Each structure stands twice: as structure tokens, then as C-alpha cells.
């Protein structure tokens, strides 16, 4: 540990130490003279002999110490490298008890991998939504020399797309693998198509995509009708193949949460800026998307024909269309053994230990002592 002052100029307040000294010299403790009968025979005007005396030396010392502490507080004293460098065992909620018991050793600082890093002796918190971010935060808050052991369950949820990179090597302890849970694949969306007579040829590309989404023995969830047919309130995904402005009922349907994909010639308002959501092989945007109320608007940037968009007749088009209309979240579950942290990140600078709170407590105690010495009934007087 290395002491230091963040504001050394605060020590200039030590000049105030002269004030109580001057006061104690100039203001002697009052004394009362008592006349004795025999004193009347002495010389009435003797030469007084004076010497420099200070009364109440203990009170003076208390005042000097109080001012010195205040000056030191103003200088902002700190201690560098004062952090606790004991080995830390961080336990993720959900790890099995046998793995935790084997990893915890006497003398280690054991905490939960949860918000605030509570002690392990506290009630087990709920599993965090972002375990990897907590691991990075723990690495940043601990001193560089503190060894770290991480105890995690066999399967991690809510992880990042890449393994965490820390400033130190950690002991990665993985618990028993959790039983695999069967996750049902979401059903493909139902395609509702409204088309103008001159755009009937483009309908086949979307019918082919819906057929690819359906089971081999099932009918595709697909309904294509002319523009004059109303859109059902249960519909969620609409393909609008017509030029000119979109009808008012359809615009209202989008504002209420619908998703619409329009041809290049269609017109529908978009709130805010649009962003590319489908690109060609050369990186050119094929479709852009924006918000409209609670819904989404996807607008093609080229004509719906193979000459302009070759991807329409490729085998990847059904997947690309599904991603446009109903984007799936990125996988966030991984086996813990495959997600061990990497090393190589720059160490974090640790903040110094601020001593001013402790000095403030000491100043309060000294002030109470000084007041007691100054107001007590019997006060010491220099002889």
C-alpha cells in the first residue's frame, strides 16, 4: 500500500495552527487576587517578573491536532494498492452444490455472480440475464493480483456471440450438464398476399417460399388475393404487390402491429430512417426496413423479377424471406466448457482507497473531545 495526497495544496491549511497558539498565549486563564494583611508592608510597586507561559496545554494540543486533521482531509489522502487481493471464488446461480463445495476453500472470498456480487452466505439470487457481462465486471473490479475461480453450471444462457476476454487467467470450473430441454421450432408465418393484375407473376416467388416452409405432407400457409379484398385482422405478414399508395385500411393495420413487405413502386409512410435488412452478393441493399406505429415496413429496392434480384429463384430465398418477415433471435445458449474466458485484455486501473471518510470520523471525535476540554468545570492552569 502506498499513501498519497490527491490535493497536496490542501496542506496550506496547516498555517491555521498558529491561531490557537496565539490565542492561548495572549489570553491567559483568569486568576483572582486575594489580599493578605502582611502584604501591606511590602513594596507597593515591585518589578514584575514575567515569563512566557501557556495555560491549558492539553486543550491546545487537542485544537492543534483537530486543525491538522482538517488540513489533511482537505489534501484528500488515499492509499494505492489497498484492495483486497484474497483469492475470489465467484459462483453462478444454478451451479450444482457438489461442484460448489469442491471449489470453495477456506480463506477464499466467495461471492455470487449476480448484481452487486453478494456474499455466498446470502440467499441465492436468481440467475442473471447476462452472466458474461458480470464476469467482465468482476474482472474489472478486482485488483490485478487477485486469483479468481469461476464456478458455472454446465449450460450457460444469455451469453454473448464471442467468448469473454479477461485481464487475468481464471480457473473455470464447470458443473454437471443440465438435462437437455427440447425446444419446439416456431411455426412459419402465414403469408397474406395482395397483388395488382400486372404483378401476378411475382406472386409465385412467395408461394414457392411458403411451400418450402411447410411440411412435406401439408398445405402451405399462403393466401393470395387481389387488392380489393380486405386484410384479415388475424393476419400478421402481408406482401403488397402494387404500385402507388397503400390503402388506408392496410396502413392502419400496419400501425397496429402488422408487418408489410411492399414492392418497389408501392408507397407507405415510414417513421424515422430505414436500414438495409437484405443485401445482395456484392453488398447492395435489396430491401430496407423501418417502423410505422407498432408495425414494420419492409420495402424492396428493386423490381421483383430475377433480372433485378437473382436471389428470387435461388434455394436460399425462402430462408431470406423468413428472416425478413420474422427475424429469429441469435442463439444465446452454449455449453459452459466451450465458453471458457480468454486472456489478453488490458488490466483495469484500480481506484485508490479514499481515507477521507475515516478522517471525517476522527475529526468528529476530536471536535467532541475539544469541546469537552473547553467547557469542563475544572480546567488546568499553568503554574
Coordinates of C-alpha atoms in Angstrom, one line a residue:
X1 CA 0.0 0.0 0.0
X2 CA 1.3 3.4 -0.9
X3 CA -0.1 6.6 0.7
X4 CA -0.6 9.7 -1.4
X5 CA -2.3 13.0 -1.5
X6 CA -4.6 13.9 -4.4
X7 CA -4.7 17.6 -3.5
X8 CA -1.5 18.5 -1.7
X9 CA -2.3 22.2 -1.8
X10 CA -4.8 21.4 1.0
X11 CA -1.9 21.2 3.4
X12 CA -1.7 25.0 3.2
X13 CA -4.4 25.0 5.8
X14 CA -1.7 24.0 8.4
X15 CA -0.9 27.7 8.6
X16 CA -4.0 27.9 10.8
X17 CA -2.1 26.1 13.5
X18 CA -0.7 29.4 14.6
X19 CA -4.2 30.7 15.6
X20 CA -4.8 28.6 18.7
X21 CA -1.2 29.1 19.8
X22 CA -1.5 32.9 19.6
X23 CA -4.9 32.8 21.4
X24 CA -3.5 30.6 24.3
X25 CA -0.5 33.0 24.8
X26 CA -2.5 36.2 24.6
X27 CA -5.4 35.0 26.6
X28 CA -4.2 33.6 30.0
X29 CA -6.6 31.9 32.3
X30 CA -8.2 34.5 34.6
X31 CA -7.0 34.4 38.2
X32 CA -8.4 36.2 41.3
X33 CA -6.1 38.1 43.7
X34 CA -6.6 37.6 47.4
X35 CA -5.1 40.3 49.8
X36 CA -3.3 39.2 52.9
X37 CA -2.7 41.6 55.8
X38 CA 1.1 41.0 55.8
X39 CA 1.3 42.1 52.2
X40 CA 0.8 45.8 53.2
X41 CA 4.4 46.0 54.4
X42 CA 5.8 45.1 51.0
X43 CA 6.8 47.4 48.3
X44 CA 3.6 48.6 46.5
X45 CA 5.3 48.7 43.1
X46 CA 7.6 45.7 42.8
X47 CA 9.2 44.9 39.5
X48 CA 7.1 42.1 38.0
X49 CA 8.9 39.1 36.6
X50 CA 7.0 37.7 33.6
X51 CA 7.7 34.5 31.6
X52 CA 6.1 33.0 28.6
X53 CA 3.5 30.5 29.9
X54 CA 0.7 28.6 28.2
X55 CA -2.3 27.6 30.0
X56 CA -4.4 24.5 29.3
X57 CA -1.8 22.7 27.3
X58 CA -4.0 19.6 26.7
X59 CA -6.7 21.8 25.2
X60 CA -4.2 23.5 23.0
X61 CA -2.8 20.1 21.8
X62 CA -6.4 19.0 21.0
X63 CA -7.0 22.1 19.0
X64 CA -3.8 21.8 17.1
X65 CA -4.5 18.1 16.3
X66 CA -8.0 19.0 15.2
X67 CA -6.7 21.6 12.7
X68 CA -4.0 19.3 11.4
X69 CA -6.6 16.6 10.7
X70 CA -8.8 19.1 8.9
X71 CA -5.8 20.2 6.8
X72 CA -5.0 16.5 6.0
X73 CA -8.7 15.9 5.0
X74 CA -8.5 18.9 2.6
X75 CA -5.4 17.3 1.0
X76 CA -7.5 14.2 0.1
X77 CA -5.3 11.4 1.4
X78 CA -5.6 8.0 -0.4
X79 CA -4.0 4.6 -0.3
X80 CA -2.9 3.0 -3.5
X81 CA -3.0 -0.8 -3.9
X82 CA -5.1 -1.2 -0.8
X83 CA -7.7 -3.5 -2.4
X84 CA -8.3 -7.0 -1.1
X85 CA -6.2 -9.4 -3.1
X86 CA -7.5 -12.6 -1.5
X87 CA -8.5 -15.4 -3.9
X88 CA -12.0 -14.9 -5.1
X89 CA -14.5 -17.7 -5.9
X90 CA -17.5 -16.5 -7.9
X91 CA -20.4 -18.9 -8.0
X92 CA -23.0 -18.6 -10.8
X93 CA -26.6 -19.2 -9.6
X94 CA -27.6 -22.6 -10.9
X95 CA -24.3 -24.4 -10.3
X96 CA -24.8 -27.7 -8.6
X97 CA -24.0 -27.9 -4.9
X98 CA -21.3 -30.7 -5.3
X99 CA -19.3 -28.6 -7.7
X100 CA -19.5 -25.5 -5.4
X101 CA -18.5 -27.4 -2.3
X102 CA -15.4 -28.8 -4.1
X103 CA -14.4 -25.4 -5.4
X104 CA -14.7 -23.4 -2.2
X105 CA -11.7 -23.4 0.1
X106 CA -11.0 -21.9 3.4
X107 CA -9.8 -18.3 3.3
X108 CA -11.3 -17.5 -0.1
X109 CA -13.7 -14.7 -0.7
X110 CA -16.8 -16.4 -2.1
X111 CA -19.4 -14.4 -3.9
X112 CA -22.4 -14.9 -6.1
X113 CA -22.1 -14.0 -9.8
X114 CA -25.1 -11.6 -9.5
X115 CA -25.7 -7.9 -9.4
X116 CA -23.6 -6.4 -6.6
X117 CA -21.7 -9.7 -6.1
X118 CA -23.3 -10.5 -2.7
X119 CA -21.5 -12.9 -0.4
X120 CA -22.2 -16.6 -0.9
X121 CA -23.6 -16.9 2.5
X122 CA -26.6 -14.8 1.5
X123 CA -29.7 -16.2 -0.1
X124 CA -29.1 -17.5 -3.6
X125 CA -30.1 -14.9 -6.1
X126 CA -32.0 -15.5 -9.4
X127 CA -30.0 -16.5 -12.4
X128 CA -28.7 -13.3 -14.2
X129 CA -29.8 -12.4 -17.7
X130 CA -26.2 -11.5 -18.7
X131 CA -23.7 -13.7 -16.9
X132 CA -20.8 -12.9 -19.2
X133 CA -21.1 -9.1 -18.5
X134 CA -21.0 -9.9 -14.8
X135 CA -17.8 -11.9 -15.3
X136 CA -16.2 -8.9 -17.1
X137 CA -17.4 -6.6 -14.4
X138 CA -15.8 -8.8 -11.7
X139 CA -12.5 -8.9 -13.6
X140 CA -12.6 -5.0 -13.8
X141 CA -13.3 -4.5 -10.1
X142 CA -10.7 -6.9 -8.7
X143 CA -7.0 -6.0 -8.2
X144 CA -4.8 -7.5 -10.9
X145 CA -3.1 -9.9 -8.5
X146 CA -6.2 -11.5 -7.1
X147 CA -6.7 -15.1 -8.2
X148 CA -10.2 -15.8 -9.5
X149 CA -12.1 -19.1 -9.7
X150 CA -15.4 -19.1 -11.6
X151 CA -18.0 -21.9 -10.8
X152 CA -20.6 -22.1 -13.5
X153 CA -23.4 -24.6 -14.5
X154 CA -22.9 -27.0 -17.4
X155 CA -25.0 -24.8 -19.7
X156 CA -24.9 -21.1 -20.0
X157 CA -27.9 -18.9 -21.1
X158 CA -27.8 -15.4 -22.3
X159 CA -24.2 -15.4 -23.5
X160 CA -22.5 -13.2 -26.0
X161 CA -21.7 -14.1 -29.5
X162 CA -18.0 -14.5 -28.5
X163 CA -16.1 -15.8 -25.5
X164 CA -15.2 -13.2 -22.9
X165 CA -11.7 -11.8 -22.8
X166 CA -10.3 -11.0 -19.4
X167 CA -7.2 -9.4 -18.0
X168 CA -6.2 -12.5 -15.9
X169 CA -6.3 -16.2 -16.1
X170 CA -9.2 -17.7 -14.2
X171 CA -9.9 -21.2 -13.1
X172 CA -13.0 -22.2 -15.0
X173 CA -15.0 -24.8 -13.0
X174 CA -17.9 -26.3 -14.9
X175 CA -20.7 -28.2 -13.0
X176 CA -22.8 -31.1 -14.2
X177 CA -24.5 -30.7 -17.5
X178 CA -28.2 -29.8 -17.2
X179 CA -30.7 -32.1 -18.8
X180 CA -31.3 -31.0 -22.4
X181 CA -34.6 -29.3 -23.0
X182 CA -36.5 -29.9 -26.2
X183 CA -37.3 -26.6 -27.8
X184 CA -40.0 -26.7 -30.4
X185 CA -39.3 -24.8 -33.6
X186 CA -41.7 -21.9 -34.2
X187 CA -44.3 -22.3 -36.8
X188 CA -43.6 -20.4 -40.1
X189 CA -45.6 -17.3 -40.7
X190 CA -48.7 -17.3 -42.7
X191 CA -48.2 -15.3 -45.9
X192 CA -51.1 -13.0 -47.0
X193 CA -50.6 -11.5 -50.5
X194 CA -52.4 -8.7 -52.1
X195 CA -51.5 -8.1 -55.7
X196 CA -52.4 -5.9 -58.7
X197 CA -53.1 -7.6 -62.1
X198 CA -49.8 -6.5 -63.5
X199 CA -47.9 -8.1 -60.6
X200 CA -49.5 -11.5 -60.6
X201 CA -46.2 -13.1 -61.9
X202 CA -44.4 -12.1 -58.7
X203 CA -46.8 -14.0 -56.6
X204 CA -45.2 -17.3 -57.5
X205 CA -41.9 -16.5 -55.7
X206 CA -43.7 -16.0 -52.4
X207 CA -45.9 -19.1 -53.0
X208 CA -42.8 -21.1 -53.5
X209 CA -41.3 -19.8 -50.3
X210 CA -44.4 -20.6 -48.3
X211 CA -44.4 -24.1 -49.8
X212 CA -40.7 -24.6 -48.7
X213 CA -41.7 -23.6 -45.1
X214 CA -44.5 -26.1 -44.9
X215 CA -44.2 -29.8 -44.1
X216 CA -44.0 -32.3 -47.0
X217 CA -47.5 -33.6 -46.4
X218 CA -49.1 -30.2 -45.5
X219 CA -50.5 -27.3 -47.4
X220 CA -48.6 -24.0 -47.4
X221 CA -49.9 -21.2 -45.1
X222 CA -50.5 -18.9 -48.1
X223 CA -53.4 -16.8 -49.3
X224 CA -53.0 -14.5 -52.4
X225 CA -55.9 -12.3 -53.4
X226 CA -56.5 -9.1 -55.4
X227 CA -56.1 -5.7 -53.9
X228 CA -59.8 -5.1 -53.4
X229 CA -60.0 -7.9 -50.8
X230 CA -59.7 -6.7 -47.2
X231 CA -56.8 -7.9 -45.0
X232 CA -57.9 -10.1 -42.0
X233 CA -57.3 -8.7 -38.6
X234 CA -55.6 -12.0 -37.7
X235 CA -53.0 -11.6 -40.4
X236 CA -49.5 -10.7 -39.3
X237 CA -47.4 -10.7 -42.5
X238 CA -48.6 -9.1 -45.7
X239 CA -47.0 -8.9 -49.1
X240 CA -48.2 -5.9 -51.1
X241 CA -47.5 -6.2 -54.8
X242 CA -48.9 -3.0 -56.3
X243 CA -47.8 0.5 -57.3
X244 CA -49.0 3.7 -55.8
X245 CA -50.0 4.4 -52.2
X246 CA -51.1 1.6 -49.9
X247 CA -54.8 1.8 -48.9
X248 CA -55.7 3.5 -45.7
X249 CA -57.1 0.3 -44.0
X250 CA -53.8 -1.5 -44.7
X251 CA -51.8 1.4 -43.3
X252 CA -53.9 1.3 -40.2
X253 CA -53.3 -2.5 -40.0
X254 CA -49.5 -1.9 -40.1
X255 CA -49.7 0.8 -37.4
X256 CA -51.4 -1.7 -35.1
X257 CA -48.5 -4.2 -35.3
X258 CA -48.6 -5.7 -38.8
X259 CA -45.5 -6.5 -40.9
X260 CA -45.8 -5.5 -44.6
X261 CA -43.3 -6.1 -47.5
X262 CA -44.0 -3.9 -50.4
X263 CA -42.9 -3.8 -54.0
X264 CA -40.6 -1.0 -55.2
X265 CA -43.4 1.0 -56.7
X266 CA -45.6 0.9 -53.6
X267 CA -45.8 4.0 -51.3
X268 CA -46.3 3.8 -47.5
X269 CA -45.1 6.2 -44.8
X270 CA -42.2 5.2 -42.6
X271 CA -41.3 6.8 -39.2
X272 CA -37.6 7.7 -38.9
X273 CA -34.8 6.3 -41.1
X274 CA -34.8 2.9 -42.9
X275 CA -32.0 0.4 -42.6
X276 CA -30.9 -2.3 -45.0
X277 CA -32.1 -5.7 -44.0
X278 CA -31.3 -7.8 -47.1
X279 CA -28.2 -7.4 -49.3
X280 CA -27.1 -8.9 -52.5
X281 CA -23.8 -10.8 -53.2
X282 CA -22.0 -7.5 -53.8
X283 CA -23.4 -5.9 -50.6
X284 CA -26.0 -3.8 -52.4
X285 CA -29.2 -3.4 -50.4
X286 CA -32.2 -5.4 -51.8
X287 CA -34.6 -4.4 -49.0
X288 CA -34.8 -1.7 -46.3
X289 CA -37.0 -1.6 -43.2
X290 CA -38.4 1.0 -40.9
X291 CA -41.1 1.5 -38.2
X292 CA -44.7 2.6 -38.6
X293 CA -46.5 2.8 -35.3
X294 CA -46.2 -0.6 -33.7
X295 CA -45.6 -2.4 -37.1
X296 CA -42.7 -2.8 -39.5
X297 CA -42.4 -1.7 -43.2
X298 CA -40.1 -3.6 -45.5
X299 CA -39.6 -2.1 -48.9
X300 CA -37.9 -3.7 -51.8
X301 CA -35.3 -1.5 -53.6
X302 CA -35.5 -3.4 -56.9
X303 CA -38.2 -4.8 -59.1
X304 CA -39.4 -8.3 -58.1
X305 CA -38.0 -10.1 -61.1
X306 CA -35.0 -12.4 -61.5
X307 CA -33.2 -10.0 -63.8
X308 CA -33.1 -7.4 -60.9
X309 CA -32.9 -9.8 -57.9
X310 CA -31.4 -13.2 -58.9
X311 CA -31.9 -14.4 -55.3
X312 CA -35.7 -14.8 -56.1
X313 CA -35.0 -18.1 -57.9
X314 CA -32.3 -19.4 -55.6
X315 CA -32.8 -22.0 -53.0
X316 CA -31.8 -19.6 -50.2
X317 CA -34.8 -17.2 -50.9
X318 CA -37.2 -18.9 -48.5
X319 CA -34.8 -18.5 -45.6
X320 CA -34.0 -14.9 -46.6
X321 CA -37.7 -14.1 -46.7
X322 CA -38.3 -15.7 -43.4
X323 CA -35.5 -13.7 -41.9
X324 CA -37.0 -10.5 -43.3
X325 CA -40.5 -11.1 -42.1
X326 CA -39.9 -12.9 -38.8
X327 CA -36.2 -12.4 -37.6
X328 CA -35.2 -15.1 -35.1
X329 CA -33.1 -14.1 -32.1
X330 CA -29.5 -15.2 -32.2
X331 CA -28.8 -18.3 -30.1
X332 CA -27.8 -17.4 -26.5
X333 CA -27.2 -20.9 -25.0
X334 CA -23.9 -22.7 -25.0
X335 CA -22.1 -25.4 -23.2
X336 CA -20.0 -23.8 -20.4
X337 CA -17.0 -26.0 -21.3
X338 CA -16.9 -24.3 -24.7
X339 CA -17.2 -20.8 -23.4
X340 CA -14.2 -20.5 -21.0
X341 CA -12.8 -17.0 -20.8
X342 CA -9.8 -16.0 -22.9
X343 CA -6.9 -13.9 -21.6
X344 CA -5.1 -10.9 -23.0
X345 CA -7.3 -7.9 -22.1
X346 CA -5.6 -4.9 -20.6
X347 CA -5.7 -4.8 -16.8
X348 CA -8.0 -2.2 -15.3
X349 CA -6.7 0.6 -13.2
X350 CA -8.0 0.2 -9.6
X351 CA -9.2 3.3 -7.8
X352 CA -7.3 4.2 -4.6
X353 CA -8.8 3.8 -1.2
X354 CA -10.2 7.2 -0.1
X355 CA -9.3 7.9 3.5
X356 CA -11.4 11.0 4.0
X357 CA -14.5 9.1 5.4
X358 CA -12.2 7.8 8.2
X359 CA -10.7 11.2 8.7
X360 CA -14.1 12.7 9.0
X361 CA -15.0 10.3 11.8
X362 CA -11.7 11.1 13.6
X363 CA -12.3 14.8 13.2
X364 CA -15.8 14.5 14.7
X365 CA -14.3 12.6 17.7
X366 CA -11.6 15.2 18.1
X367 CA -14.1 18.0 17.9
X368 CA -16.2 16.4 20.7
X369 CA -13.1 16.0 22.8
X370 CA -12.0 19.6 22.2
X371 CA -15.5 20.8 23.3
X372 CA -15.4 18.7 26.4
X373 CA -11.9 20.1 27.4
X374 CA -13.0 23.7 26.7
X375 CA -16.3 23.5 28.7
X376 CA -15.4 21.3 31.6
X377 CA -15.8 22.8 35.1
X378 CA -12.2 22.3 36.3
X379 CA -9.6 23.4 33.7
X380 CA -5.9 23.1 34.2
X381 CA -3.9 26.3 34.6
X382 CA -0.2 26.7 34.0
X383 CA 1.7 27.5 37.3

